[in-house]
Amino acid sequence: MVDDFKKIPTNERIIVALDCDHDEALAIAESLSGLATWVKVGMTLYYACGPRIVEELKGLGFKVFLDLKLFDIPHQVRGATCSAVASGADMLTVHASGGIEMMQAAMEGASDAVSRYGIDKPSIIGVTVLTSFDDSGLRQIGIERASGEQVALLGSCVAQAGLDGVVCSPHEAYALRSILGPSSLVVTPGVRLASSTSDDQKRVATPSFAFGQGASHIVVGRPITQAQDRRKAFEQIAQEG
Ligand code: C5P
């Protein structure tokens, strides 16, 4: 089922999360130049630097996953997506919990940017249930369903909205791949080599497990960015995939 993605070299399926300040992000990116294809800009880096960080990383030759997890009324999300796409990001996130109409508005915002600025449409993917939530956390906000069922429900909403894929835990990748089909993006953070520490990630999985469950891409931060030899750390992860 995931054969489409298996044809892509593993190093192009690893997204390096740059959760740091501007100078460190550029230093890390430069240290991985020619080896890594994708980097991820999250809220910490983006709110510190603005769209120029996307432009700078694109200038270094990377594809940029802009992980801003948009969640607002559809009108606002349409505009925010249009603005974010204008920065040149290749992949963007919205919260699937924002609903089908909101996700469709994100797709419209991306199309607005494509026609306004003549740029390629990035992939828009939906965050299902954050991996920091467990069943008791969901109950606190009125969701009685188990997290796995909630993830599947949100996966169906992502499919109905016509998004390009999802972000989920490796443990949910198989179920979502089944719902979304073979060509969908299934991006999984929370990935660690069996030999490394899990940091603050609760339900970690190895790269081979994540890919085996149908992940199209894995997100890896600290095991690469904080390694003494980042290129070696990246290569070890790529080899396992
Ligand atoms: O350093 P580490 O590999 O734990 O970084 C994982 C990255 O994936 C971070 O940027 C984090 O924000 C992101 N992420 C996550 N869990 C999610 C969604 C995103 O760890 N459910």
Short mmCIF file of C-alpha atoms and ligand atoms in Angstrom, two decimals:
data_model
loop_
_atom_site.label_atom_id
_atom_site.label_comp_id
_atom_site.label_asym_id
_atom_site.label_seq_id
_atom_site.Cartn_x
_atom_site.Cartn_y
_atom_site.Cartn_z
CA MET A 1 0.00 0.00 0.00
CA VAL A 2 2.87 2.36 0.78
CA ASP A 3 4.82 1.28 -2.28
CA ASP A 4 4.51 4.75 -3.80
CA PHE A 5 6.62 6.21 -1.01
CA LYS A 6 9.05 3.31 -0.84
CA LYS A 7 10.33 4.40 -4.22
CA ILE A 8 11.51 7.70 -2.71
CA PRO A 9 15.04 7.53 -1.17
CA THR A 10 14.81 7.39 2.64
CA ASN A 11 16.83 10.57 3.14
CA GLU A 12 14.06 12.43 1.29
CA ARG A 13 11.49 11.02 3.73
CA ILE A 14 13.15 12.37 6.90
CA ILE A 15 12.09 15.84 8.04
CA VAL A 16 14.52 17.49 10.47
CA ALA A 17 12.70 19.60 13.07
CA LEU A 18 14.50 22.90 13.72
CA ASP A 19 13.12 23.78 17.16
CA CYS A 20 15.65 26.49 18.03
CA ASP A 21 16.53 30.11 17.31
CA HIS A 22 17.35 31.66 13.94
CA ASP A 23 21.15 31.33 14.00
CA GLU A 24 21.13 27.78 15.29
CA ALA A 25 18.50 26.77 12.73
CA LEU A 26 20.65 28.06 9.89
CA ALA A 27 23.78 26.42 11.36
CA ILE A 28 21.98 23.06 11.66
CA ALA A 29 20.58 23.37 8.15
CA GLU A 30 24.01 24.19 6.74
CA SER A 31 25.54 21.21 8.56
CA LEU A 32 23.03 18.92 6.82
CA SER A 33 23.35 20.51 3.40
CA GLY A 34 23.38 18.00 0.54
CA LEU A 35 22.21 15.20 2.84
CA ALA A 36 18.80 16.18 4.19
CA THR A 37 16.00 17.30 1.87
CA TRP A 38 13.38 18.51 4.36
CA VAL A 39 13.46 20.76 7.43
CA LYS A 40 10.55 21.66 9.68
CA VAL A 41 9.85 25.17 10.96
CA GLY A 42 7.50 25.16 13.94
CA MET A 43 5.88 27.97 15.88
CA THR A 44 8.94 28.72 18.03
CA LEU A 45 11.16 29.52 15.08
CA TYR A 46 8.47 31.07 12.89
CA TYR A 47 7.13 33.46 15.51
CA ALA A 48 10.71 34.58 16.24
CA CYS A 49 11.74 35.11 12.61
CA GLY A 50 8.62 35.38 10.45
CA PRO A 51 8.42 34.31 6.80
CA ARG A 52 12.07 35.17 6.13
CA ILE A 53 13.20 31.97 7.85
CA VAL A 54 11.27 29.97 5.24
CA GLU A 55 12.87 32.00 2.46
CA GLU A 56 16.35 31.55 3.96
CA LEU A 57 15.98 27.79 4.30
CA LYS A 58 14.59 27.55 0.78
CA GLY A 59 17.61 29.59 -0.33
CA LEU A 60 19.85 26.90 1.17
CA GLY A 61 18.08 24.35 -1.02
CA PHE A 62 15.76 22.71 1.54
CA LYS A 63 12.10 21.86 1.26
CA VAL A 64 10.29 23.49 4.17
CA PHE A 65 7.52 21.95 6.25
CA LEU A 66 5.83 24.91 7.96
CA ASP A 67 4.17 23.40 11.02
CA LEU A 68 1.93 26.19 12.32
CA LYS A 69 -1.07 23.95 13.09
CA LEU A 70 -3.68 26.50 12.01
CA PHE A 71 -7.03 26.40 13.84
CA ASP A 72 -9.50 29.31 13.55
CA ILE A 73 -12.68 30.25 11.72
CA PRO A 74 -12.58 29.26 8.03
CA HIS A 75 -12.21 32.85 6.79
CA GLN A 76 -9.12 33.44 8.94
CA VAL A 77 -7.58 30.08 8.03
CA ARG A 78 -8.09 30.77 4.32
CA GLY A 79 -6.18 34.05 4.66
CA ALA A 80 -3.50 32.60 6.93
CA THR A 81 -2.89 29.72 4.55
CA CYS A 82 -2.62 32.10 1.60
CA SER A 83 -0.04 34.18 3.51
CA ALA A 84 1.90 31.13 4.67
CA VAL A 85 2.02 29.66 1.18
CA ALA A 86 3.37 32.97 -0.12
CA SER A 87 6.48 32.44 2.01
CA GLY A 88 7.31 29.43 -0.17
CA ALA A 89 6.56 26.60 2.27
CA ASP A 90 6.25 23.15 0.68
CA MET A 91 4.04 21.59 3.36
CA LEU A 92 1.70 23.17 5.90
CA THR A 93 -0.37 21.92 8.84
CA VAL A 94 -3.88 22.70 10.02
CA HIS A 95 -5.73 21.06 12.91
CA ALA A 96 -8.23 18.49 11.66
CA SER A 97 -10.27 19.30 14.80
CA GLY A 98 -11.02 22.67 13.18
CA GLY A 99 -13.54 20.83 11.02
CA ILE A 100 -14.11 19.99 7.36
CA GLU A 101 -15.17 23.52 6.38
CA MET A 102 -12.04 24.98 7.97
CA MET A 103 -9.78 22.45 6.22
CA GLN A 104 -11.46 23.19 2.89
CA ALA A 105 -10.86 26.89 3.54
CA ALA A 106 -7.16 26.10 3.98
CA MET A 107 -7.13 24.36 0.60
CA GLU A 108 -8.84 27.41 -0.93
CA GLY A 109 -6.28 29.71 0.69
CA ALA A 110 -3.50 27.66 -0.86
CA SER A 111 -5.17 27.90 -4.27
CA ASP A 112 -5.55 31.68 -3.78
CA ALA A 113 -1.77 31.93 -3.23
CA VAL A 114 -1.04 29.77 -6.26
CA SER A 115 -3.05 31.99 -8.58
CA ARG A 116 -1.96 35.24 -6.92
CA TYR A 117 1.79 34.57 -6.77
CA GLY A 118 2.23 31.92 -9.48
CA ILE A 119 3.87 29.46 -7.09
CA ASP A 120 3.46 25.71 -6.65
CA LYS A 121 0.70 24.53 -4.33
CA PRO A 122 2.17 23.07 -1.16
CA SER A 123 0.81 19.97 0.55
CA ILE A 124 -1.75 20.77 3.25
CA ILE A 125 -1.94 18.13 5.96
CA GLY A 126 -4.19 17.74 9.01
CA VAL A 127 -3.00 17.19 12.57
CA THR A 128 -5.21 14.52 14.13
CA VAL A 129 -4.92 14.11 17.93
CA LEU A 130 -1.75 15.63 19.38
CA THR A 131 0.49 12.91 20.77
CA SER A 132 0.60 14.82 24.07
CA PHE A 133 -3.10 13.89 24.57
CA ASP A 134 -4.17 10.63 26.15
CA ASP A 135 -7.73 9.39 26.75
CA SER A 136 -8.07 11.26 30.06
CA GLY A 137 -6.92 14.49 28.40
CA LEU A 138 -9.57 14.02 25.72
CA ARG A 139 -12.25 13.44 28.38
CA GLN A 140 -11.25 16.76 30.02
CA ILE A 141 -12.33 18.55 26.85
CA GLY A 142 -15.53 16.53 26.44
CA ILE A 143 -14.35 13.82 24.05
CA GLU A 144 -15.41 10.44 25.44
CA ARG A 145 -14.06 8.42 22.51
CA ALA A 146 -10.73 6.63 22.91
CA SER A 147 -7.87 8.48 21.24
CA GLY A 148 -7.52 5.82 18.49
CA GLU A 149 -11.19 6.24 17.55
CA GLN A 150 -10.87 10.02 17.61
CA VAL A 151 -7.83 9.80 15.32
CA ALA A 152 -9.78 7.61 12.86
CA LEU A 153 -12.75 10.00 12.91
CA LEU A 154 -10.48 12.98 12.22
CA GLY A 155 -8.75 10.99 9.47
CA SER A 156 -12.11 10.57 7.75
CA CYS A 157 -12.72 14.32 8.05
CA VAL A 158 -9.30 14.97 6.46
CA ALA A 159 -10.26 12.68 3.58
CA GLN A 160 -13.62 14.42 3.12
CA ALA A 161 -11.95 17.83 3.11
CA GLY A 162 -9.59 16.66 0.36
CA LEU A 163 -6.36 17.41 2.23
CA ASP A 164 -3.08 15.90 1.12
CA GLY A 165 -2.48 13.90 4.28
CA VAL A 166 -2.14 13.79 8.06
CA VAL A 167 0.27 14.13 10.95
CA CYS A 168 -0.05 11.32 13.48
CA SER A 169 1.86 9.04 15.81
CA PRO A 170 3.62 6.07 14.16
CA HIS A 171 1.23 3.90 16.17
CA GLU A 172 -1.71 5.40 14.28
CA ALA A 173 -0.08 5.44 10.85
CA TYR A 174 -1.42 2.06 9.74
CA ALA A 175 -5.04 2.91 10.53
CA LEU A 176 -4.81 6.30 8.84
CA ARG A 177 -3.03 4.88 5.78
CA SER A 178 -5.97 2.46 5.44
CA ILE A 179 -8.47 5.33 5.63
CA LEU A 180 -6.60 7.75 3.36
CA GLY A 181 -5.21 5.44 0.68
CA PRO A 182 -1.76 4.86 -0.79
CA SER A 183 -0.93 8.28 -2.18
CA SER A 184 -1.71 10.28 0.97
CA LEU A 185 1.04 11.86 3.07
CA VAL A 186 1.29 10.27 6.52
CA VAL A 187 3.84 12.24 8.54
CA THR A 188 4.91 10.86 11.92
CA PRO A 189 6.90 12.59 14.69
CA GLY A 190 7.93 10.81 17.91
CA VAL A 191 10.63 8.76 16.16
CA ARG A 192 13.77 7.49 17.89
CA LEU A 193 16.44 4.89 17.16
CA ALA A 194 16.14 1.97 19.59
CA SER A 195 19.52 3.00 21.05
CA SER A 196 18.68 6.67 21.75
CA THR A 197 16.80 8.46 24.56
CA SER A 198 13.13 9.36 24.09
CA ASP A 199 13.50 12.92 25.55
CA ASP A 200 9.96 14.14 26.41
CA GLN A 201 8.26 11.99 23.74
CA LYS A 202 5.89 9.49 25.36
CA ARG A 203 5.08 6.88 22.70
CA VAL A 204 8.20 6.67 20.57
CA ALA A 205 8.79 4.30 17.66
CA THR A 206 11.78 3.47 15.50
CA PRO A 207 12.13 4.74 11.90
CA SER A 208 11.65 1.22 10.51
CA PHE A 209 8.46 0.76 12.55
CA ALA A 210 7.07 4.12 11.39
CA PHE A 211 7.84 3.45 7.72
CA GLY A 212 6.58 -0.13 8.06
CA GLN A 213 3.26 1.17 9.39
CA GLY A 214 2.80 3.34 6.32
CA ALA A 215 4.46 6.65 7.22
CA SER A 216 5.43 8.56 4.08
CA HIS A 217 7.73 10.83 6.10
CA ILE A 218 9.12 10.85 9.63
CA VAL A 219 9.89 13.96 11.69
CA VAL A 220 13.06 13.80 13.77
CA GLY A 221 14.39 16.67 15.85
CA ARG A 222 16.77 16.33 18.78
CA PRO A 223 18.32 12.96 17.86
CA ILE A 224 19.78 14.78 14.84
CA THR A 225 19.97 18.45 15.85
CA GLN A 226 21.63 17.76 19.21
CA ALA A 227 23.95 15.00 18.00
CA GLN A 228 27.69 15.65 18.09
CA ASP A 229 27.88 14.52 14.48
CA ARG A 230 24.58 15.50 12.87
CA ARG A 231 25.38 14.02 9.48
CA LYS A 232 26.22 10.67 11.06
CA ALA A 233 23.02 10.75 13.15
CA PHE A 234 20.95 11.54 10.05
CA GLU A 235 22.62 8.74 8.11
CA GLN A 236 21.99 6.21 10.90
CA ILE A 237 18.29 7.06 10.84
CA ALA A 238 18.19 6.90 7.03
CA GLN A 239 19.88 3.49 7.09
CA GLU A 240 17.28 2.13 9.48
CA GLY A 241 14.47 3.32 7.27
O1 C5P B 1 13.01 16.52 18.98
P1 C5P B 1 11.87 15.65 18.54
O2 C5P B 1 12.28 14.58 17.56
O3 C5P B 1 11.08 15.11 19.70
O4 C5P B 1 10.92 16.65 17.72
C1 C5P B 1 9.69 16.23 17.19
C2 C5P B 1 9.03 17.35 16.45
O5 C5P B 1 7.76 16.90 16.04
C3 C5P B 1 8.84 18.62 17.23
O6 C5P B 1 9.02 19.71 16.33
C4 C5P B 1 7.40 18.55 17.70
O7 C5P B 1 6.80 19.80 17.83
C5 C5P B 1 6.76 17.79 16.55
N1 C5P B 1 5.53 17.09 16.88
C6 C5P B 1 5.47 16.08 17.83
N2 C5P B 1 4.28 15.46 18.09
C7 C5P B 1 3.19 15.81 17.41
C8 C5P B 1 3.25 16.81 16.45
C9 C5P B 1 4.46 17.42 16.20
O8 C5P B 1 6.47 15.75 18.45
N3 C5P B 1 2.06 15.19 17.64
#
